[in-house]
Amino acid sequence: MARKSEKQIKKDESKILTALKQNARGSIEEIAKKYHFSRQKVWRIIKRLEETKEIWGYYTVVDEEKLDRKRFIILIKRSTEPIDNAINKIIDLTLHEKGEKIGIEVESSSYLHGRYDWMFIITADDMKAAKRFSNLLVKEYQMWINEIHIIEDIFSLKKCGIINPNSEKLKDFF
């Protein structure tokens, strides 16, 4: 049997990634049935995607409101000061661990292109806790931060590709 083209392999991988993004708990059997693949093929593709780090891991999308948590976005504009060795402090995620100690969970940390240079998406009990994390950032990276803004996410309609099952609640804000 002839090997599939690189293009077809990418299409098959894309289908499996789509299924995993929609439901990471979906079984290999369900994915195989949906796309008319063998279970072995699905397993091999997932294994390869994990080994090549195209799949970093799996994440559970939760309703922070039901957990009495709030979601915040922190936007940072950096100064013109050269980063130098500070990049190592960013890469080693020390700040994420410090955040955990004050009740902060860092969901996402991204380097940006545009008006802002860095973005954190965090969950915290309240604005006070988010502000404490913001202060930690400023203390740790003071010479590299020009501006920092905290924005509260009051309603997520879609998160990590998953539509909020309570999307009708958005109407309560208008």
Tab-separated table of C-alpha atoms in Angstrom:
chain	number	residue	atom	x	y	z
A	1	MET	CA	0.000	0.000	0.000
A	2	ALA	CA	1.391	3.399	-0.999
A	3	ARG	CA	2.241	5.864	1.731
A	4	LYS	CA	-0.017	8.858	1.993
A	5	SER	CA	1.135	12.223	0.800
A	6	GLU	CA	2.412	14.771	3.288
A	7	LYS	CA	-0.626	16.896	2.432
A	8	GLN	CA	-3.054	14.081	3.326
A	9	ILE	CA	-1.196	13.335	6.565
A	10	LYS	CA	-1.513	17.010	7.567
A	11	LYS	CA	-5.254	16.925	6.754
A	12	ASP	CA	-5.730	13.817	8.912
A	13	GLU	CA	-3.741	15.406	11.759
A	14	SER	CA	-5.850	18.548	11.455
A	15	LYS	CA	-9.072	16.534	11.777
A	16	ILE	CA	-7.820	14.794	14.893
A	17	LEU	CA	-6.605	18.070	16.410
A	18	THR	CA	-10.015	19.619	15.744
A	19	ALA	CA	-11.712	16.730	17.544
A	20	LEU	CA	-9.330	16.996	20.506
A	21	LYS	CA	-9.819	20.773	20.744
A	22	GLN	CA	-13.582	20.257	20.890
A	23	ASN	CA	-13.349	17.471	23.457
A	24	ALA	CA	-9.961	16.402	24.818
A	25	ARG	CA	-11.711	13.646	26.774
A	26	GLY	CA	-13.151	12.106	23.619
A	27	SER	CA	-12.063	8.522	23.162
A	28	ILE	CA	-9.832	7.342	20.357
A	29	GLU	CA	-12.729	5.153	19.259
A	30	GLU	CA	-15.095	8.159	18.977
A	31	ILE	CA	-12.553	10.134	16.940
A	32	ALA	CA	-11.868	7.142	14.677
A	33	LYS	CA	-15.580	6.636	14.066
A	34	LYS	CA	-16.191	10.331	13.352
A	35	TYR	CA	-13.506	10.514	10.645
A	36	HIS	CA	-13.657	6.893	9.439
A	37	PHE	CA	-10.117	6.154	10.629
A	38	SER	CA	-8.860	3.049	12.405
A	39	ARG	CA	-8.290	3.336	16.162
A	40	GLN	CA	-4.612	2.526	15.567
A	41	LYS	CA	-4.262	5.383	13.084
A	42	VAL	CA	-5.802	7.871	15.534
A	43	TRP	CA	-3.584	6.601	18.350
A	44	ARG	CA	-0.430	6.847	16.176
A	45	ILE	CA	-1.267	10.387	15.046
A	46	ILE	CA	-1.973	11.583	18.598
A	47	LYS	CA	1.223	9.949	19.861
A	48	ARG	CA	3.286	11.602	17.087
A	49	LEU	CA	1.683	15.009	17.752
A	50	GLU	CA	2.529	14.687	21.455
A	51	GLU	CA	6.116	13.590	20.757
A	52	THR	CA	6.726	16.481	18.339
A	53	LYS	CA	5.160	18.898	20.862
A	54	GLU	CA	2.436	19.976	18.445
A	55	ILE	CA	0.167	18.948	21.325
A	56	TRP	CA	1.545	20.587	24.480
A	57	GLY	CA	-0.959	19.038	26.838
A	58	TYR	CA	-4.655	18.972	27.661
A	59	TYR	CA	-6.722	21.585	29.476
A	60	THR	CA	-10.076	21.571	31.237
A	61	VAL	CA	-12.237	24.639	30.624
A	62	VAL	CA	-14.009	25.614	33.851
A	63	ASP	CA	-16.635	28.146	34.882
A	64	GLU	CA	-14.706	30.464	37.216
A	65	GLU	CA	-17.928	32.054	38.471
A	66	LYS	CA	-19.087	28.715	39.901
A	67	LEU	CA	-15.700	28.376	41.603
A	68	ASP	CA	-15.934	31.923	43.039
A	69	ARG	CA	-12.983	32.989	40.887
A	70	LYS	CA	-12.564	35.853	38.439
A	71	ARG	CA	-10.575	36.033	35.243
A	72	PHE	CA	-8.225	38.924	34.451
A	73	ILE	CA	-6.086	40.010	31.538
A	74	ILE	CA	-2.859	41.838	32.340
A	75	LEU	CA	-1.325	43.817	29.479
A	76	ILE	CA	2.256	45.032	29.692
A	77	LYS	CA	4.127	47.539	27.566
A	78	ARG	CA	7.835	47.183	28.072
A	79	SER	CA	10.417	49.914	28.357
A	80	THR	CA	13.242	50.397	25.885
A	81	GLU	CA	15.701	48.923	28.392
A	82	PRO	CA	17.429	45.826	26.893
A	83	ILE	CA	16.049	42.575	28.330
A	84	ASP	CA	19.444	40.834	28.709
A	85	ASN	CA	19.276	38.145	31.424
A	86	ALA	CA	15.713	39.000	32.441
A	87	ILE	CA	14.539	36.663	29.696
A	88	ASN	CA	15.780	33.730	31.797
A	89	LYS	CA	13.551	34.863	34.672
A	90	ILE	CA	10.614	34.917	32.265
A	91	ILE	CA	11.367	31.503	30.767
A	92	ASP	CA	11.842	29.693	34.078
A	93	LEU	CA	8.264	30.603	35.151
A	94	THR	CA	9.368	31.673	38.648
A	95	LEU	CA	6.724	34.373	38.631
A	96	HIS	CA	4.018	31.811	37.914
A	97	GLU	CA	5.039	29.915	41.051
A	98	LYS	CA	5.037	33.135	43.091
A	99	GLY	CA	1.553	33.825	41.754
A	100	GLU	CA	0.331	30.422	42.927
A	101	LYS	CA	1.519	31.269	46.441
A	102	ILE	CA	-0.857	34.261	46.518
A	103	GLY	CA	-3.784	32.382	44.958
A	104	ILE	CA	-3.197	33.285	41.307
A	105	GLU	CA	-3.386	30.773	38.485
A	106	VAL	CA	-1.636	31.864	35.302
A	107	GLU	CA	-3.708	30.430	32.451
A	108	SER	CA	-1.708	32.024	29.681
A	109	SER	CA	1.459	34.054	29.282
A	110	SER	CA	2.240	35.415	25.819
A	111	TYR	CA	4.740	37.662	24.062
A	112	LEU	CA	2.814	39.996	21.736
A	113	HIS	CA	3.302	42.162	18.679
A	114	GLY	CA	1.374	45.424	18.721
A	115	ARG	CA	0.603	48.095	21.279
A	116	TYR	CA	1.473	45.781	24.181
A	117	ASP	CA	4.416	43.424	24.501
A	118	TRP	CA	3.222	40.859	27.003
A	119	MET	CA	-0.101	39.443	28.175
A	120	PHE	CA	-1.049	37.310	31.136
A	121	ILE	CA	-4.455	35.719	31.532
A	122	ILE	CA	-4.947	34.834	35.177
A	123	THR	CA	-7.646	33.679	37.551
A	124	ALA	CA	-7.883	35.054	41.070
A	125	ASP	CA	-10.386	35.394	43.899
A	126	ASP	CA	-10.808	39.110	43.285
A	127	MET	CA	-9.273	42.292	41.892
A	128	LYS	CA	-7.139	42.666	45.037
A	129	ALA	CA	-5.366	39.388	44.348
A	130	ALA	CA	-4.919	40.317	40.665
A	131	LYS	CA	-3.447	43.647	41.767
A	132	ARG	CA	-1.020	41.850	44.118
A	133	PHE	CA	0.156	39.774	41.147
A	134	SER	CA	0.488	42.930	39.057
A	135	ASN	CA	2.600	44.462	41.830
A	136	LEU	CA	4.777	41.334	41.863
A	137	LEU	CA	5.329	41.772	38.127
A	138	VAL	CA	6.321	45.403	38.569
A	139	LYS	CA	8.628	44.585	41.480
A	140	GLU	CA	10.327	41.737	39.594
A	141	TYR	CA	10.615	43.482	36.205
A	142	GLN	CA	10.466	47.167	37.173
A	143	MET	CA	13.147	48.389	34.793
A	144	TRP	CA	11.546	46.606	31.826
A	145	ILE	CA	7.915	47.657	32.390
A	146	ASN	CA	6.690	50.971	31.029
A	147	GLU	CA	2.912	50.403	31.450
A	148	ILE	CA	0.757	47.728	33.029
A	149	HIS	CA	-3.028	47.388	32.821
A	150	ILE	CA	-5.410	44.942	34.497
A	151	ILE	CA	-8.689	44.174	32.757
A	152	GLU	CA	-11.415	42.020	34.304
A	153	ASP	CA	-13.036	39.479	31.987
A	154	ILE	CA	-16.667	39.687	33.068
A	155	PHE	CA	-18.069	37.099	30.655
A	156	SER	CA	-16.357	34.608	28.356
A	157	LEU	CA	-18.545	33.569	25.443
A	158	LYS	CA	-15.897	31.208	24.099
A	159	LYS	CA	-12.747	29.981	25.817
A	160	CYS	CA	-10.093	27.615	24.444
A	161	GLY	CA	-12.395	26.904	21.507
A	162	ILE	CA	-15.261	25.822	23.788
A	163	ILE	CA	-18.540	27.763	23.672
A	164	ASN	CA	-19.858	28.740	27.099
A	165	PRO	CA	-22.858	26.474	27.854
A	166	ASN	CA	-24.425	29.451	29.661
A	167	SER	CA	-24.041	31.830	26.703
A	168	GLU	CA	-27.559	33.203	27.228
A	169	LYS	CA	-26.304	34.851	30.450
A	170	LEU	CA	-24.502	37.407	28.278
A	171	LYS	CA	-27.902	39.117	27.858
A	172	ASP	CA	-27.831	39.964	31.583
A	173	PHE	CA	-25.062	42.492	30.886
A	174	PHE	CA	-27.122	44.517	28.413
